Structure formats: structure tokens, C-alpha cells
Coordinates of N, CA and C in Angstrom, one line a residue:
M1 N -59.7 111.7 2.7 CA -58.3 111.3 2.8 C -57.5 112.5 3.2
E2 N -56.9 112.5 4.4 CA -56.2 113.7 4.8 C -55.0 113.4 5.7
L3 N -54.0 114.2 5.6 CA -52.9 114.1 6.5 C -52.8 115.4 7.3
K4 N -52.6 115.3 8.6 CA -52.4 116.5 9.4 C -51.8 116.0 10.7
Y5 N -51.1 116.9 11.3 CA -50.5 116.6 12.6 C -51.5 116.7 13.7
V6 N -51.5 115.7 14.6 CA -52.4 115.7 15.8 C -51.7 115.7 17.1
G7 N -50.6 115.0 17.2 CA -49.8 115.0 18.5 C -49.5 113.6 18.9
D8 N -49.0 113.5 20.1 CA -48.5 112.2 20.7 C -49.7 111.3 20.9
F9 N -49.4 110.0 21.1 CA -50.5 109.0 21.3 C -51.3 109.3 22.6
P10 N -52.6 109.3 22.5 CA -53.4 109.7 23.7 C -53.7 108.5 24.6
L11 N -53.6 108.8 25.9 CA -53.9 107.8 26.9 C -55.2 108.3 27.6
I12 N -56.2 107.5 27.5 CA -57.5 107.9 28.0 C -57.9 107.2 29.3
S13 N -58.4 108.0 30.3 CA -58.8 107.5 31.6 C -60.1 108.1 32.0
K14 N -60.6 107.7 33.1 CA -61.8 108.3 33.7 C -61.6 109.7 34.1
H15 N -60.3 110.1 34.3 CA -60.0 111.5 34.7 C -59.8 112.4 33.6
G16 N -59.6 111.9 32.4 CA -59.3 112.8 31.2 C -58.4 112.1 30.2
V17 N -57.7 113.0 29.5 CA -56.8 112.5 28.5 C -55.4 113.0 28.7
S18 N -54.4 112.2 28.7 CA -53.0 112.6 28.7 C -52.3 112.0 27.4
F19 N -51.0 112.3 27.3 CA -50.4 111.9 26.0 C -49.0 111.2 26.3
D20 N -48.8 110.1 25.6 CA -47.5 109.4 25.7 C -46.5 110.0 24.8
H21 N -45.6 110.7 25.4 CA -44.5 111.4 24.6 C -43.5 110.5 24.0
T22 N -43.5 109.2 24.4 CA -42.6 108.3 23.8 C -43.2 107.7 22.5
Q23 N -44.4 108.1 22.1 CA -45.0 107.6 20.9 C -45.5 108.9 20.1
P24 N -44.6 109.6 19.5 CA -45.0 110.8 18.7 C -45.8 110.4 17.5
D25 N -46.5 111.4 17.0 CA -47.3 111.3 15.8 C -46.3 111.2 14.7
K26 N -46.5 110.1 13.9 CA -45.6 109.8 12.8 C -45.6 110.9 11.7
Y27 N -46.6 111.8 11.7 CA -46.7 112.9 10.8 C -45.3 113.7 10.8
I28 N -44.7 113.8 11.9 CA -43.5 114.6 12.0 C -42.3 114.0 11.2
Y29 N -42.4 112.7 10.8 CA -41.4 112.1 10.0 C -41.6 112.2 8.5
L30 N -42.8 112.6 8.1 CA -43.2 112.5 6.7 C -42.4 113.4 5.8
Q31 N -42.1 114.6 6.3 CA -41.4 115.5 5.5 C -40.0 114.9 5.1
A32 N -39.3 114.4 6.0 CA -38.0 113.8 5.7 C -38.1 112.5 4.9
T33 N -39.2 111.8 5.2 CA -39.5 110.5 4.4 C -39.7 110.8 3.0
V34 N -40.5 111.9 2.7 CA -40.7 112.3 1.3 C -39.4 112.7 0.6
S35 N -38.5 113.4 1.4 CA -37.2 113.8 0.8 C -36.4 112.5 0.4
L36 N -36.4 111.5 1.3 CA -35.7 110.3 1.0 C -36.3 109.6 -0.3
L37 N -37.6 109.6 -0.3 CA -38.3 109.0 -1.5 C -37.9 109.7 -2.8
E38 N -37.9 111.0 -2.7 CA -37.4 111.8 -3.9 C -36.0 111.5 -4.3
A39 N -35.2 111.3 -3.3 CA -33.7 111.1 -3.5 C -33.5 109.7 -4.1
L40 N -34.3 108.7 -3.7 CA -34.0 107.3 -4.1 C -34.8 106.9 -5.3
S41 N -35.7 107.7 -5.8 CA -36.6 107.3 -7.0 C -35.9 107.6 -8.3
Y42 N -35.1 106.7 -8.8 CA -34.5 106.8 -10.1 C -34.4 105.4 -10.7
E43 N -34.2 105.4 -12.0 CA -34.1 104.1 -12.7 C -32.7 103.4 -12.3
P44 N -32.7 102.1 -12.4 CA -31.4 101.4 -12.2 C -30.3 101.9 -13.2
S45 N -29.1 102.1 -12.7 CA -28.1 102.6 -13.6 C -26.7 101.9 -13.3
E46 N -25.7 102.3 -14.1 CA -24.4 101.7 -13.9 C -23.8 102.1 -12.6
T47 N -24.0 103.3 -12.1 CA -23.4 103.8 -10.9 C -24.3 103.4 -9.7
T48 N -23.6 103.2 -8.6 CA -24.3 102.9 -7.3 C -24.3 104.0 -6.4
E49 N -23.7 105.1 -6.8 CA -23.7 106.3 -5.9 C -24.4 107.5 -6.6
H50 N -25.4 108.0 -5.9 CA -26.1 109.1 -6.4 C -26.1 110.2 -5.4
L51 N -26.0 111.5 -5.9 CA -26.0 112.6 -5.0 C -27.3 113.3 -5.2
Y52 N -27.9 113.6 -4.1 CA -29.2 114.3 -4.1 C -29.2 115.4 -3.0
K53 N -29.4 116.6 -3.4 CA -29.5 117.7 -2.5 C -30.8 117.8 -1.8
I54 N -30.9 117.5 -0.5 CA -32.2 117.6 0.2 C -32.6 119.0 0.3
K55 N -33.8 119.3 -0.1 CA -34.2 120.7 -0.1 C -34.8 121.0 1.3
G56 N -34.6 122.3 1.7 CA -35.0 122.7 3.0 C -36.5 123.1 3.1
R57 N -37.2 123.0 2.0 CA -38.6 123.6 2.0 C -39.5 122.7 2.9
K58 N -40.5 123.4 3.5 CA -41.5 122.7 4.3 C -42.7 122.5 3.5
L59 N -43.2 121.3 3.3 CA -44.4 121.0 2.5 C -45.6 121.2 3.4
S60 N -46.7 121.6 2.8 CA -48.0 121.7 3.4 C -48.5 120.2 3.5
S61 N -49.5 120.0 4.3 CA -50.1 118.7 4.5 C -50.6 118.2 3.1
H62 N -51.3 119.0 2.4 CA -51.8 118.7 1.0 C -50.6 118.3 0.1
S63 N -49.5 119.1 0.1 CA -48.4 118.8 -0.8 C -47.7 117.5 -0.4
L64 N -47.6 117.2 0.9 CA -47.1 116.0 1.4 C -47.9 114.8 0.9
L65 N -49.2 114.9 1.0 CA -50.0 113.8 0.5 C -49.9 113.6 -1.0
E66 N -49.8 114.7 -1.8 CA -49.6 114.6 -3.2 C -48.3 113.9 -3.6
K67 N -47.3 114.3 -2.9 CA -45.9 113.7 -3.1 C -46.0 112.2 -2.8
L68 N -46.6 111.9 -1.6 CA -46.7 110.5 -1.2 C -47.4 109.6 -2.2
K69 N -48.5 110.2 -2.8 CA -49.3 109.5 -3.8 C -48.5 109.2 -5.0
K70 N -47.5 110.1 -5.3 CA -46.7 109.9 -6.5 C -45.7 108.7 -6.3
Y71 N -45.1 108.6 -5.1 CA -44.1 107.7 -4.8 C -44.5 106.4 -4.1
V72 N -45.6 106.4 -3.4 CA -46.1 105.3 -2.6 C -47.3 104.7 -3.3
K73 N -47.1 103.7 -4.1 CA -48.3 103.1 -4.9 C -49.3 102.4 -4.0
T74 N -48.9 102.1 -2.8 CA -49.8 101.4 -1.9 C -50.5 102.3 -0.8
I75 N -50.5 103.6 -1.1 CA -51.0 104.5 -0.1 C -52.5 104.3 0.2
E76 N -53.2 103.8 -0.8 CA -54.6 103.5 -0.5 C -54.8 102.5 0.6
N77 N -53.8 101.5 0.6 CA -53.8 100.5 1.6 C -53.7 101.1 3.0
A78 N -53.0 102.2 3.1 CA -52.8 102.8 4.4 C -54.1 103.4 4.9
F79 N -54.9 103.9 4.0 CA -56.2 104.5 4.4 C -57.2 103.4 4.7
L80 N -57.2 102.3 4.0 CA -58.1 101.2 4.3 C -57.7 100.5 5.6
E81 N -56.4 100.4 5.8 CA -55.9 99.8 7.0 C -56.3 100.6 8.2
R82 N -56.2 102.0 8.0 CA -56.5 102.9 9.1 C -57.9 102.7 9.6
D83 N -58.9 102.6 8.7 CA -60.3 102.4 9.1 C -60.5 101.3 10.0
K84 N -59.9 100.1 9.6 CA -60.1 98.9 10.4 C -59.4 99.0 11.7
K85 N -58.1 99.4 11.6 CA -57.3 99.5 12.9 C -57.9 100.5 13.9
A86 N -58.3 101.6 13.4 CA -58.8 102.7 14.3 C -60.2 102.2 14.9
H87 N -61.0 101.7 14.0 CA -62.3 101.2 14.5 C -62.1 100.1 15.6
D88 N -61.2 99.1 15.3 CA -61.0 98.0 16.2 C -60.5 98.5 17.6
Y89 N -59.5 99.5 17.5 CA -58.9 100.1 18.7 C -60.0 100.8 19.5
V90 N -60.8 101.6 18.9 CA -61.8 102.4 19.7 C -62.9 101.5 20.2
H91 N -63.3 100.5 19.4 CA -64.3 99.5 19.8 C -63.7 98.7 21.0
D92 N -62.5 98.4 21.0 CA -61.9 97.6 22.2 C -61.9 98.5 23.4
L93 N -61.5 99.8 23.3 CA -61.5 100.7 24.4 C -62.9 100.8 25.0
V94 N -63.9 100.9 24.2 CA -65.3 101.0 24.6 C -65.7 99.8 25.4
N95 N -65.4 98.6 24.8 CA -65.8 97.3 25.4 C -65.1 97.2 26.8
R96 N -63.8 97.5 26.9 CA -63.1 97.4 28.1 C -63.7 98.3 29.2
A97 N -64.1 99.5 28.8 CA -64.7 100.5 29.7 C -66.1 100.0 30.2
R98 N -66.9 99.4 29.3 CA -68.2 98.9 29.7 C -68.1 97.7 30.6
K99 N -67.0 96.9 30.4 CA -66.9 95.6 31.2 C -66.1 95.8 32.5
N100 N -65.5 97.0 32.7 CA -64.6 97.2 33.9 C -65.5 97.4 35.1
S101 N -65.5 96.3 35.9 CA -66.4 96.3 37.1 C -65.8 97.2 38.3
D102 N -64.6 97.7 38.1 CA -64.0 98.6 39.2 C -64.5 100.0 39.0
L103 N -65.1 100.3 37.9 CA -65.6 101.7 37.7 C -67.0 101.9 38.3
L104 N -67.1 103.1 38.9 CA -68.5 103.5 39.3 C -69.2 104.0 38.0
M105 N -70.5 104.1 38.1 CA -71.3 104.5 36.9 C -70.8 105.9 36.4
D106 N -70.6 106.9 37.2 CA -70.1 108.2 36.8 C -68.8 108.1 36.1
E107 N -67.9 107.2 36.7 CA -66.5 107.1 36.1 C -66.6 106.4 34.7
R108 N -67.5 105.4 34.6 CA -67.7 104.8 33.3 C -68.2 105.7 32.3
V109 N -69.2 106.5 32.6 CA -69.7 107.5 31.7 C -68.6 108.5 31.3
A110 N -67.8 109.0 32.3 CA -66.7 109.9 32.0 C -65.7 109.3 31.0
L111 N -65.4 108.0 31.3 CA -64.4 107.3 30.4 C -64.9 107.2 29.0
L112 N -66.2 106.7 28.9 CA -66.8 106.6 27.5 C -66.9 107.9 26.8
E113 N -67.2 109.0 27.5 CA -67.2 110.3 26.9 C -65.8 110.7 26.4
N114 N -64.8 110.4 27.2 CA -63.4 110.8 26.8 C -63.0 110.0 25.6
I115 N -63.4 108.7 25.5 CA -63.1 107.9 24.3 C -63.8 108.5 23.1
K116 N -65.1 108.9 23.3 CA -65.8 109.5 22.2 C -65.2 110.8 21.7
L117 N -64.8 111.6 22.7 CA -64.1 112.8 22.4 C -62.9 112.7 21.5
M118 N -62.1 111.6 21.8 CA -60.8 111.4 21.1 C -60.9 110.5 19.9
R119 N -62.1 110.1 19.5 CA -62.2 109.2 18.4 C -61.6 109.7 17.1
A120 N -61.9 110.9 16.7 CA -61.3 111.5 15.5 C -59.8 111.6 15.6
Y121 N -59.3 112.0 16.8 CA -57.9 112.1 17.0 C -57.2 110.7 16.8
F122 N -57.8 109.6 17.3 CA -57.2 108.3 17.1 C -57.2 108.0 15.6
Y123 N -58.2 108.3 14.9 CA -58.3 108.0 13.4 C -57.1 108.7 12.7
Q124 N -56.9 110.0 13.0 CA -55.8 110.7 12.4 C -54.5 110.2 12.8
Y125 N -54.3 109.9 14.1 CA -53.0 109.4 14.5 C -52.7 108.1 13.8
I126 N -53.7 107.2 13.7 CA -53.5 105.9 13.1 C -53.3 106.1 11.6
T127 N -54.0 107.0 11.0 CA -53.8 107.3 9.5 C -52.3 107.7 9.3
N128 N -51.8 108.7 10.1 CA -50.4 109.2 9.9 C -49.4 108.0 10.0
E129 N -49.7 107.1 11.0 CA -48.8 106.0 11.2 C -48.8 105.0 10.1
A130 N -50.0 104.7 9.5 CA -50.2 103.8 8.4 C -49.5 104.3 7.2
V131 N -49.7 105.6 6.9 CA -49.1 106.3 5.7 C -47.5 106.2 5.8
Y132 N -47.0 106.5 7.0 CA -45.6 106.5 7.3 C -45.1 105.1 7.0
D133 N -45.8 104.1 7.5 CA -45.3 102.7 7.3 C -45.3 102.3 5.9
E134 N -46.3 102.7 5.1 CA -46.3 102.4 3.7 C -45.2 103.2 2.9
A135 N -44.9 104.4 3.4 CA -43.8 105.2 2.8 C -42.4 104.5 3.0
I136 N -42.2 104.0 4.2 CA -41.0 103.3 4.5 C -40.9 102.0 3.7
K137 N -42.0 101.3 3.5 CA -41.9 100.1 2.6 C -41.6 100.5 1.2
A138 N -42.1 101.7 0.7 CA -41.8 102.2 -0.6 C -40.3 102.5 -0.8
I139 N -39.7 103.1 0.3 CA -38.2 103.3 0.3 C -37.5 102.0 0.2
G140 N -38.0 101.0 0.9 CA -37.4 99.6 0.8 C -37.4 99.1 -0.6
D141 N -38.6 99.3 -1.3 CA -38.7 98.9 -2.7 C -37.8 99.6 -3.6
E142 N -37.6 100.9 -3.4 CA -36.6 101.7 -4.2 C -35.2 101.2 -4.0
I143 N -34.9 100.8 -2.8 CA -33.5 100.3 -2.5 C -33.3 99.0 -3.2
H144 N -34.3 98.1 -3.2 CA -34.2 96.8 -3.9 C -34.2 97.0 -5.4
Y145 N -35.1 97.8 -5.9 CA -35.2 98.0 -7.4 C -33.9 98.7 -7.9
G146 N -33.4 99.7 -7.2 CA -32.3 100.4 -7.7 C -30.9 99.9 -7.3
K147 N -31.0 98.7 -6.5 CA -29.7 98.1 -6.0 C -28.9 99.2 -5.2
I148 N -29.5 100.0 -4.5 CA -28.8 101.1 -3.8 C -28.0 100.5 -2.7
K149 N -26.7 100.9 -2.6 CA -25.8 100.3 -1.6 C -25.5 101.2 -0.5
K150 N -25.7 102.5 -0.6 CA -25.4 103.5 0.4 C -26.3 104.7 0.4
I151 N -26.7 105.1 1.6 CA -27.5 106.3 1.8 C -26.8 107.1 2.8
K152 N -26.6 108.4 2.5 CA -26.0 109.4 3.4 C -26.9 110.5 3.6
V153 N -27.2 110.8 4.9 CA -28.1 111.9 5.2 C -27.5 112.7 6.4
P154 N -27.8 114.0 6.5 CA -27.4 114.7 7.7 C -28.0 114.2 9.0
L155 N -27.4 114.4 10.1 CA -27.9 113.9 11.4 C -28.8 115.0 11.9
F156 N -30.0 115.1 11.3 CA -31.0 116.0 11.7 C -32.3 115.7 11.0
K157 N -33.4 116.4 11.4 CA -34.7 116.2 10.7 C -35.2 114.7 10.8
Y158 N -34.9 114.0 11.8 CA -35.4 112.7 12.1 C -34.9 111.6 11.1
Y159 N -33.8 111.9 10.4 CA -33.3 110.9 9.4 C -32.8 109.6 10.1
E160 N -32.2 109.8 11.3 CA -31.7 108.6 12.0 C -32.9 107.7 12.4
I161 N -34.0 108.3 12.9 CA -35.1 107.5 13.3 C -35.7 106.8 12.1
I162 N -35.8 107.5 11.0 CA -36.4 106.9 9.8 C -35.5 105.8 9.2
L163 N -34.2 106.0 9.2 CA -33.3 104.9 8.8 C -33.4 103.7 9.7
T164 N -33.5 103.9 11.0 CA -33.7 102.8 11.9 C -34.9 102.0 11.6
K165 N -36.0 102.6 11.3 CA -37.3 102.0 10.9 C -37.1 101.3 9.6
L166 N -36.4 101.9 8.7 CA -36.1 101.3 7.3 C -35.3 100.1 7.5
M167 N -34.3 100.0 8.4 CA -33.5 98.8 8.6 C -34.4 97.6 9.0
E168 N -35.3 97.9 9.9 CA -36.2 96.9 10.3 C -37.1 96.4 9.2
T169 N -37.5 97.3 8.3 CA -38.4 97.0 7.2 C -37.6 96.1 6.2
L170 N -36.4 96.5 5.9 CA -35.5 95.8 5.0 C -35.3 94.4 5.4
E171 N -35.1 94.2 6.7 CA -34.8 92.9 7.3 C -36.0 92.0 7.2
R172 N -37.2 92.6 7.2 CA -38.5 91.8 7.2 C -39.0 91.5 5.8
R173 N -38.3 92.0 4.8 CA -38.7 91.7 3.4 C -38.7 90.2 3.1
K174 N -39.5 89.8 2.1 CA -39.4 88.3 1.7 C -38.0 87.9 1.3
Q175 N -37.3 88.8 0.6 CA -35.9 88.6 0.4 C -35.2 89.7 1.2
P176 N -34.8 89.3 2.5 CA -34.2 90.3 3.4 C -33.0 91.0 2.8
I177 N -32.9 92.2 3.1 CA -31.7 93.0 2.7 C -31.0 93.5 4.0
D178 N -29.7 93.2 4.1 CA -28.9 93.6 5.3 C -28.5 95.0 5.2
S179 N -28.5 95.7 6.3 CA -28.0 97.1 6.3 C -27.4 97.4 7.7
K180 N -26.5 98.3 7.7 CA -25.8 98.7 8.9 C -25.7 100.3 8.9
M181 N -26.0 100.8 10.0 CA -26.0 102.3 10.1 C -24.8 102.7 11.0
T182 N -24.1 103.8 10.5 CA -23.0 104.4 11.2 C -23.2 105.9 11.2
I183 N -22.5 106.6 12.1 CA -22.5 108.0 12.1 C -21.0 108.5 12.0
E184 N -20.8 109.4 11.1 CA -19.4 110.0 10.9 C -19.5 111.5 11.0
E185 N -18.3 112.0 11.3 CA -18.2 113.5 11.3 C -17.3 113.9 10.2
K186 N -17.8 114.9 9.5 CA -17.0 115.5 8.3 C -17.1 117.0 8.4
D187 N -16.0 117.7 8.5 CA -16.0 119.1 8.5 C -16.9 119.7 9.6
G188 N -16.9 119.0 10.7 CA -17.7 119.5 11.9 C -19.2 119.2 11.8
K189 N -19.6 118.4 10.8 CA -21.0 118.0 10.6 C -21.1 116.5 10.7
F190 N -22.2 116.1 11.3 CA -22.4 114.7 11.5 C -23.3 114.1 10.4
I191 N -22.9 113.0 9.8 CA -23.6 112.4 8.7 C -24.0 110.9 9.1
V192 N -25.2 110.6 8.9 CA -25.7 109.2 9.1 C -25.5 108.4 7.8
I193 N -24.9 107.3 7.9 CA -24.6 106.5 6.7 C -25.3 105.1 6.9
L194 N -26.1 104.7 5.9 CA -26.7 103.4 5.9 C -26.0 102.6 4.7
N195 N -25.2 101.6 5.1 CA -24.6 100.7 4.1 C -25.5 99.5 3.9
I196 N -25.8 99.2 2.7 CA -26.8 98.2 2.3 C -26.1 97.0 1.5
T197 N -26.4 95.8 1.9 CA -25.9 94.6 1.2 C -27.0 93.9 0.5
H198 N -26.9 93.7 -0.8 CA -27.9 92.9 -1.6 C -27.3 91.5 -1.8
Y199 N -28.1 90.5 -1.8 CA -27.6 89.2 -2.0 C -28.2 88.7 -3.3

């Protein structure tokens, strides 16, 4: 069980491997996601506003995983899901390569070798994505449990992307939670605000 950065989603062809820069490795979001988990993990209380100073420290891959294990109770699901999803994806790529009648024998061999070469990369990419998804669900659980009504974060370090994903996750809960994101400027700094409505 390991977290590490690998890079953008790989696109494999008979000519080699390229990368889809519109699908970054979710590992890059984990640092900020852990900061949000730390900020939101508290017992329900009378007040609905909590101030948490996000620390600027950079966690190692090992420290990230340890923090995530502390806050994300379903993290084992991410690793189990990774195995099946990665296996199915690679298996599908291999099957399509073998059945592609447009490929010459040399091209098919090259494509299959490229898939084999990138197998471990796919596993890590999918692991990072699965862990990120579980962490976002855990943030949703903290919001529900703590009846959190507002989250304010600086407009940097991927927080806007994370909150956008969080909004989708909140909306898909069994008991959906409505949220709306706005951006405000205060003293020359931009702040992302997520207003949350519990029913």
C-alpha cells in the first residue's frame, strides 16, 4: 500500500506513450485534501464557525498516507477498488489490442509491450485517484456530522478544484447536501467560500 506521484493519465498507442494533461494525477490534490480533513475533523459543537490555520508544510508520501488512514476510515476500500479497476482497465486494453484487426503484427506487439510497460503506472495512478475519492467522501461525512455551514480557504493549492469535487459528492449523498461556491477578495487576497445548506 503506497502513495506516490506518477503523472498525468497515460495514453498508449503502437507508437509509444503520451499523457493527457487534462487528467492530472490526483496525488497533487492530496496535500490540500488532508489539510481540509484536519480542519473539519472536530466534534459537533454549539458554534458553526471554526477557524483553522492551514499549515504550509509539505508532507512526504508516507506522512500523507498515515494522515489519510487517521481521517479516512474507508481507505482500505480505495486499495481494494484500485486492484479491480486497474486490472479491468489493463485487461481491456490488452483485449482491444489483440482484437484490433487494423494493426500489423509488429504494431500489435509494440502496443502490447507499451501496455505492459505502463501497467505499474496505471496501478499507481488509479490508486491515487481512488484514495482521493475516498478522502473527498470523508470530508463530506465530516460536513454532515459536524453540521458545517461554511468553509473558507485561500484561492491556491488546488482548493477550488477540491471544493468543486466536494460539491458533486455532497449532492450525490443518500441525503443530499446543497452547497454553493463563491470567490471573494479581502485585503487583496482571494478566498474561496463554500456555503452549505443542511436539511
